[in-house]
Coordinates of C-alpha atoms and ligand atoms in Angstrom, one line a residue:
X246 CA 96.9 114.2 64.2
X247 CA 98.5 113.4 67.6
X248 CA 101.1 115.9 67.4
X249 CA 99.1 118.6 65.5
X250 CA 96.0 118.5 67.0
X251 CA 95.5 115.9 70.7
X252 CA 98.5 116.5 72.1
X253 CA 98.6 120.5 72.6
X254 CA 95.4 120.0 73.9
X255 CA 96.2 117.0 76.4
X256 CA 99.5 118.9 77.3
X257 CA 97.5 122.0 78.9
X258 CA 96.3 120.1 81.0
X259 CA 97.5 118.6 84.6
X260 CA 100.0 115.0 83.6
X261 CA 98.2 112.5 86.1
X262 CA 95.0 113.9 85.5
X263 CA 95.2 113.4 81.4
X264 CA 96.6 110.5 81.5
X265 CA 93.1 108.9 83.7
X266 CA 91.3 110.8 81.3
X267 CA 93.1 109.2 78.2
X268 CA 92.3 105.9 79.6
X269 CA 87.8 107.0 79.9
X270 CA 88.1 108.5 75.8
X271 CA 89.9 105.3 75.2
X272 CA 87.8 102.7 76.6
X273 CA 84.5 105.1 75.5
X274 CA 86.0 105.1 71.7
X275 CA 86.1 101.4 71.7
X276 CA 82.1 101.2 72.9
X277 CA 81.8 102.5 69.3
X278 CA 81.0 99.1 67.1
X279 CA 84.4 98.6 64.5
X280 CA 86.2 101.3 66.0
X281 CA 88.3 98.5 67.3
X282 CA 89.2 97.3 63.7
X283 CA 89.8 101.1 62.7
X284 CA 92.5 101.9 65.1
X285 CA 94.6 98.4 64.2
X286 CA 94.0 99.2 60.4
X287 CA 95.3 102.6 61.2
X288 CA 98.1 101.8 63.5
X289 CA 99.5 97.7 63.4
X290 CA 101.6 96.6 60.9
X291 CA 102.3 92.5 60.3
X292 CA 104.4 91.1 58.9
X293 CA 106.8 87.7 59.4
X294 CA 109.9 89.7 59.3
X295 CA 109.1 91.8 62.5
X296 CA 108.4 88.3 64.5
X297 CA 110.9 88.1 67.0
X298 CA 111.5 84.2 69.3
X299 CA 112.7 85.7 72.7
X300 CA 113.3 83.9 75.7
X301 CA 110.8 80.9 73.9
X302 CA 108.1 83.7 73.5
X303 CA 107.1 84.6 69.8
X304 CA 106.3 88.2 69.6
X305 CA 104.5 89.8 66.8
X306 CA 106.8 92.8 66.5
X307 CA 109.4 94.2 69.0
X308 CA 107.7 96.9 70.8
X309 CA 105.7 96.7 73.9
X310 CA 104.5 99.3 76.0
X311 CA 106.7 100.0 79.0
X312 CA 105.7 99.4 82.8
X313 CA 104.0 102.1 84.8
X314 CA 101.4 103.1 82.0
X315 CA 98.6 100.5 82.6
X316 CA 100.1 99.4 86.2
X317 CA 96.5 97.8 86.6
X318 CA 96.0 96.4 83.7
X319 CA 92.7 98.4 83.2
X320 CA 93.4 99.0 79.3
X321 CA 95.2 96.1 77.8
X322 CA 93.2 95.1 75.3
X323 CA 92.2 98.7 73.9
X324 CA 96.5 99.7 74.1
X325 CA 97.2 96.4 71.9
X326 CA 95.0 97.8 69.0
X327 CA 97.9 100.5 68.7
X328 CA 100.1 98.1 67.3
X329 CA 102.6 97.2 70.1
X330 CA 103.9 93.7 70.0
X331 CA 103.3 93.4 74.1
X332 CA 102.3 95.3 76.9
X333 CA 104.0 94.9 80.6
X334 CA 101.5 95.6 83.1
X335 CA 102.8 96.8 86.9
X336 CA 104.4 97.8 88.9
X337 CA 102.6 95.2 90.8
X338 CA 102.1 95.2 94.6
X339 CA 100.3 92.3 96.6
X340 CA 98.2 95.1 98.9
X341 CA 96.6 98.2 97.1
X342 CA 99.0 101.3 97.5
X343 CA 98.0 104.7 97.2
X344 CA 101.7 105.5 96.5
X345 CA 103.3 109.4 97.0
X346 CA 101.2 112.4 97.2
X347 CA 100.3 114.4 94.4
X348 CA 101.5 116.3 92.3
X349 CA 104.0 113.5 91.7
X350 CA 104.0 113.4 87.3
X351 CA 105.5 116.8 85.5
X352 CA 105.8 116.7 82.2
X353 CA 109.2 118.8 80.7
X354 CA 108.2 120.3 77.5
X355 CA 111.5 121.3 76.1
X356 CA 113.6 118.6 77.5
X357 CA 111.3 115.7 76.4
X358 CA 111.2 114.3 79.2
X359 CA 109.0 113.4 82.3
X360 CA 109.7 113.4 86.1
X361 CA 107.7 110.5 87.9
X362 CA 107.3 109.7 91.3
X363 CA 104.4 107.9 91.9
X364 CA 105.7 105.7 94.0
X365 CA 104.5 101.8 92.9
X366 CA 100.4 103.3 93.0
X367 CA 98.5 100.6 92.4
X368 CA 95.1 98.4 93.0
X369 CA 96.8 95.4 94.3
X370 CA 98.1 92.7 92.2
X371 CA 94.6 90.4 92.5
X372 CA 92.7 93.3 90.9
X373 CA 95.1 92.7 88.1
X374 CA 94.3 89.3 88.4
X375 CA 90.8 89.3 87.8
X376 CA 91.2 91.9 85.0
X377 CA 93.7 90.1 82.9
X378 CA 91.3 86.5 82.5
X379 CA 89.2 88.5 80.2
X380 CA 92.6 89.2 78.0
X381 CA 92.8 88.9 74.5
X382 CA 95.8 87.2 72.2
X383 CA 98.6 89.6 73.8
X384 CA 101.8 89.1 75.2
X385 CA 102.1 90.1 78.9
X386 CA 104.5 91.2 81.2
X387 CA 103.9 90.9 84.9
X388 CA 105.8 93.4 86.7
X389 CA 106.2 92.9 90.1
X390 CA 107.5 95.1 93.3
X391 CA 107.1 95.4 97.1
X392 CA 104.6 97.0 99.3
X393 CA 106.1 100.6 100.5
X394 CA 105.2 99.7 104.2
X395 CA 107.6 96.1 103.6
X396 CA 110.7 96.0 105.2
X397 CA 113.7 95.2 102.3
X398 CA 114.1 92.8 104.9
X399 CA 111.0 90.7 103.9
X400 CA 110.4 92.0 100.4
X401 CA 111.5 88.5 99.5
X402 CA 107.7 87.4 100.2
X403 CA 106.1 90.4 98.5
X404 CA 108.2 89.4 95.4
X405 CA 107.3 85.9 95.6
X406 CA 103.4 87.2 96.7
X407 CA 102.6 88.3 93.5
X408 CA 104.8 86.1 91.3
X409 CA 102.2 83.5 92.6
X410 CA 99.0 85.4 92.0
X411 CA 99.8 86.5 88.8
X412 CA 101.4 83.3 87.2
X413 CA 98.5 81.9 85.2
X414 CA 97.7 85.1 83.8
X415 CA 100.8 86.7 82.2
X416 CA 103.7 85.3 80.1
X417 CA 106.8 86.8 81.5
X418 CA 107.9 88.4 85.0
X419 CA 109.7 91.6 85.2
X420 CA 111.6 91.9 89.2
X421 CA 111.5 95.6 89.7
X422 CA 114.2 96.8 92.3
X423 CA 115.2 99.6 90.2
X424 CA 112.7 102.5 90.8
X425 CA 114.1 105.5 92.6
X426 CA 110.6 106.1 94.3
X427 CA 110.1 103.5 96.8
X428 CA 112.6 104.1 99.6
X429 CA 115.4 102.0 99.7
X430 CA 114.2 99.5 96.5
X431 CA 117.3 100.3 95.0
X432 CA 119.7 98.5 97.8
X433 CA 117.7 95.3 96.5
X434 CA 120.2 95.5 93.4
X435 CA 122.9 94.9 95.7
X436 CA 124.6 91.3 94.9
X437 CA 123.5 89.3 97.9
X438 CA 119.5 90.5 98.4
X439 CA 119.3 90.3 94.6
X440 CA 120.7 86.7 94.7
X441 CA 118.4 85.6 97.0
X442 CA 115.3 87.0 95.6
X443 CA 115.8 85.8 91.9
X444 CA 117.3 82.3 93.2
X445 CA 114.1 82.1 95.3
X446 CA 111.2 83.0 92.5
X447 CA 113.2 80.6 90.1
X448 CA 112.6 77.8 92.5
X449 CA 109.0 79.0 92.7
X450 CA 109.0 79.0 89.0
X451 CA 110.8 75.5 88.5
X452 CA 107.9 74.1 90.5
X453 CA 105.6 75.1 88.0
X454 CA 104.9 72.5 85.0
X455 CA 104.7 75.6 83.0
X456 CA 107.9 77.4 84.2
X457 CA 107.7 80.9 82.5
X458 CA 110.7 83.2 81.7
X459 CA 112.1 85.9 84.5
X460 CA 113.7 88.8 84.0
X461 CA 115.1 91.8 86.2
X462 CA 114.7 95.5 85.0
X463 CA 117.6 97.4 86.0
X464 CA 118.3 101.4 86.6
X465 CA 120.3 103.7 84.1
X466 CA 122.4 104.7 87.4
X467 CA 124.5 101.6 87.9
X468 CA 128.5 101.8 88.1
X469 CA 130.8 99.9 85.5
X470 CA 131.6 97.6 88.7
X471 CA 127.5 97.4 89.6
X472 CA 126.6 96.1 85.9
X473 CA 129.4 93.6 86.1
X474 CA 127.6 92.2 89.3
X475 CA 124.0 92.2 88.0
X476 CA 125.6 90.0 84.9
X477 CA 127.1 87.9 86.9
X478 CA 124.1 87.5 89.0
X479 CA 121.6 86.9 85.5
X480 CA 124.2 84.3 84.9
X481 CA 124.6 82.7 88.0
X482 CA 120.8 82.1 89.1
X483 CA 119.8 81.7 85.3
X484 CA 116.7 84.1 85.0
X485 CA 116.1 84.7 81.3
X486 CA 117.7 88.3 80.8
X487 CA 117.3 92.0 81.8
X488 CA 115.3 94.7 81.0
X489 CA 117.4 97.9 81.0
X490 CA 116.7 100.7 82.3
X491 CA 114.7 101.9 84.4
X492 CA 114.2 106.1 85.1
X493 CA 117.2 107.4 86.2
X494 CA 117.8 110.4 89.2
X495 CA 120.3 112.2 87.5
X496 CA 119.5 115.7 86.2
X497 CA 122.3 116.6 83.6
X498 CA 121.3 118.9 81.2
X499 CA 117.9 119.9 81.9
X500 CA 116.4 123.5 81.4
X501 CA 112.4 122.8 81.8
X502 CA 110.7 124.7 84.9
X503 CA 110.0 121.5 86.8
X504 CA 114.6 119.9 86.4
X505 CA 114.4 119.8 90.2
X506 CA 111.3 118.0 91.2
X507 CA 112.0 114.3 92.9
X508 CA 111.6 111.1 91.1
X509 CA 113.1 109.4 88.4
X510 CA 113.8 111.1 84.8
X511 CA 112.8 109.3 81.2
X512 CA 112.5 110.3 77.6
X513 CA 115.0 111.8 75.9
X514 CA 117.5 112.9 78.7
X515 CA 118.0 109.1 79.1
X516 CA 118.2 107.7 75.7
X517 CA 122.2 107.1 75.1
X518 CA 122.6 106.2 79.2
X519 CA 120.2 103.5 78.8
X520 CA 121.9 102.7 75.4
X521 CA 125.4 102.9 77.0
X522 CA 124.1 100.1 79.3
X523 CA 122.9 98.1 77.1
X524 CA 125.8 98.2 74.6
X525 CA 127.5 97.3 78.2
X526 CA 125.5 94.2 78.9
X527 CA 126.0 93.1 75.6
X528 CA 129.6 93.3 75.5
X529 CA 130.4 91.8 78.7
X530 CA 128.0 88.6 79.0
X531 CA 129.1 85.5 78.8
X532 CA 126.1 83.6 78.4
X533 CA 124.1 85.5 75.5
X534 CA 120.8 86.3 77.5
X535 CA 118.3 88.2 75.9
X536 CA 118.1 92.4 76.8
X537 CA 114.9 94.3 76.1
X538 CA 115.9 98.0 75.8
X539 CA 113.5 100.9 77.2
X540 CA 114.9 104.4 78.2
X541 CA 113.9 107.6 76.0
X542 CA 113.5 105.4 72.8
X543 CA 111.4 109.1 71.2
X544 CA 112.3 108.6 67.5
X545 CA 112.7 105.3 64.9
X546 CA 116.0 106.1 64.9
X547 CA 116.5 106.0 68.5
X548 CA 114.9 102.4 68.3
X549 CA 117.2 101.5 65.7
X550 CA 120.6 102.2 67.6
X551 CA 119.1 100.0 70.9
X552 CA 118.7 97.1 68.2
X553 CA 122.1 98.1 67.0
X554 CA 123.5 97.4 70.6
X555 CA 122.0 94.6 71.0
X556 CA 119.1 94.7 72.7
X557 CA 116.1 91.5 71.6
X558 CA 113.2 93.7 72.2
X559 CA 112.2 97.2 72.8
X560 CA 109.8 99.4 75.2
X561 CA 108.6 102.9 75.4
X562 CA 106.7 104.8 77.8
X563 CA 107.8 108.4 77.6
X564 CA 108.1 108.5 73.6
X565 CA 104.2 107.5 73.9
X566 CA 103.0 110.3 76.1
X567 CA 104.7 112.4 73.7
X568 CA 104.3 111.2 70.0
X569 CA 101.4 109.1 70.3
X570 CA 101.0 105.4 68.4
X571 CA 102.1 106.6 65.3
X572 CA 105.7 106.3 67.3
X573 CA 104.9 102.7 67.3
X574 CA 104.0 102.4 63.8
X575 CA 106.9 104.2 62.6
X576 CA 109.6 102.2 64.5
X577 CA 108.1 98.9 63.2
X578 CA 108.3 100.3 59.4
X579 CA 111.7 101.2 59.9
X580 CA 113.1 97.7 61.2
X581 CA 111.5 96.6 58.2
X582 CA 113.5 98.7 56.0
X583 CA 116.6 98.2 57.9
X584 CA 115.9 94.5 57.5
X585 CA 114.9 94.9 53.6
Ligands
LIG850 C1 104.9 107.9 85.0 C2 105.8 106.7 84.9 C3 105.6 105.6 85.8 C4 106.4 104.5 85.7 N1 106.1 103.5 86.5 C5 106.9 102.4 86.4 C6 106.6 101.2 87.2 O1 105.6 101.2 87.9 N2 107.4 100.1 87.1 C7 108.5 100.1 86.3 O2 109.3 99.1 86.2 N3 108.8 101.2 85.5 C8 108.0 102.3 85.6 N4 108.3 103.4 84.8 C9 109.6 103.4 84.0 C10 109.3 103.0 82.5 O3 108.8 101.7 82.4 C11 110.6 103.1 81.7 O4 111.5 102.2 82.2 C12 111.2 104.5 81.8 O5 110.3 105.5 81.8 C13 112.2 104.7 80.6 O6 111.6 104.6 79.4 P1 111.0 105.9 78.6 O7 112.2 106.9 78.5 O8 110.6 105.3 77.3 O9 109.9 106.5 79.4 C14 107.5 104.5 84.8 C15 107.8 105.6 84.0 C16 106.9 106.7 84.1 C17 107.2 107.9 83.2

């Protein structure tokens, strides 16, 4: 029904603009008493042999639901009845941020794709706060970022800002320096800033009696030599693995109207680059940290090869938008045939 019947209609419609309004039908549909138990009959499969132990975490399935969609956690508890195994919340900020001016989303129809650059928009990492204490049994990642109007030069306490606020309430931490839409984030990856940012939110988290597990996310756009670095870094300050990858700003290949806008590319323009990366990762670690694979995961089969290169868990964003929860359904049916 998604791809026959919602999505033509959502897709004539402005990106940003549908994507606020999906949220309103979503959270009106679940006012409507057992519509709640409808949609996870319709759309979650469990079963033991799609449990996964990751970095001491038990999910119920592999998939989660990529960073950026519900940045405020405003929906969490509606998007788990789709049947993902965990939902990352964020980019988080500590201020509220308006982030770029519109139109910042396009949507590219024949490339499967979308162009983003929103630029880290969000409510502020208490509102998130307060939301997620009325959370039910779902895994959460807390992503977290800096303030636009922070220098790189003190992003250290921005990071470490909303590490702190958002510790009780989430399960894992995502350190976002990889999106192309925040000036400079990206020089963050560099070895020595990235050093001292993860070695200083594991001391915060080693203070904790409840220490919980850190990982970086990582752009598609890193050099052989780059990756090698970020490896050695996971390694050497022993955070608990990397997400990978981020969008990327390459444009190679594209024929929709909007190839040129700014911001960073996903969906299917990405898929075997963020694969690439991973199958990198994997082959060149020493210690065997765990990898959660996101970038233009559109088709079961596309899942399949990222959990053929190694990657522990998967996320989409972009494969949502366009083939709806049944996406999610049908990746989890096919691990458990590949696993038959
Ligand atoms: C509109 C949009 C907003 C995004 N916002 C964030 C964000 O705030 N933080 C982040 O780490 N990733 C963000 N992402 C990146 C996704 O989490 C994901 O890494 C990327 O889109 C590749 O996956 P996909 O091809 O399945 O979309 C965003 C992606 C899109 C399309």
């Amino acid at each position: 029904m998604y791809n026959s019947l919602i999505k033509p209609l959502l897709f004539q419609f402005d990106p940003e603009k549908i994507h606020y309004f999906s949220f309103k039908s979503i959270k009106l549909l679940h006012k409507i008493p057992f519509v709640d138990q409808l949609i996870r009959k319709q759309f979650c499969i469990h079963s033991k042999s799609l449990e996964r132990e990751v970095f001491g975490i038990k999910f119920p399935n592999p998939v989660g639901l990529a960073a950026g969609f519900d940045k405020d956690a405003k929906l969490i508890n509606e998007l788990n009845n789709f049947g993902f195994g965990f939902i990352e919340i964020g980019t988080l900020t500590p201020k509220p941020q308006a982030g770029n001016p519109k139109k910042r989303l396009f949507r590219l129809i024949e490339d499967e794709a979308i162009i983003n650059r929103m630029g880290f928009n969000n409510e502020g990492v208490m509102a998130a706060v307060k939301r997620l204490k009325s959370k039910g049994e779902i895994i959460i990642g807390g992503n977290i970022g800096k303030n636009k109007v922070t220098p790189n030069a003190e992003a250290i306490n921005d990071y470490a800002y909303a590490f702190e606020a958002l510790f009780e309430v989430v399960d894992y931490f995502v350190v976002n320096v990889s999106s192309p839409n925040t000036p400079n984030l990206r020089e963050l990856q560099d070895k020595r800033p990235l050093t001292n940012l993860l070695s200083h939110l594991k001391e915060l988290n080693a203070k904790k009696s409840n220490p919980k597990p850190i990982l970086l996310k990582i752009a598609p756009d890193l050099n052989t030599a780059q990756l090698i670095d970020i490896i050695d870094i996971v390694e050497q300050t022993e955070i608990d693995g990397l997400i990978a990858t981020n969008t990327t700003i390459s444009r190679d290949g594209l024929q929709s109207k909007h190839k040129a806008e700014a911001g960073g590319l996903s969906g299917k323009p990405l898929t075997k680059r963020s694969t690439e990366a991973i199958k990198f990762i994997k082959e060149h670690q020493t210690a065997r940290f765990p990898v959660i694979a996101v970038g233009g995961i559109m088709t079961a089969q596309d899942a399949l090869e990222k959990l053929e290169a190694g990657a522990d868990l998967i996320q989409l964003y972009t494969g949502f938008v366009f083939h709806g929860p049944k996406l999610i359904k049908s990746i989890n049916k096919a691990i458990l045939k590949r696993n038959k």
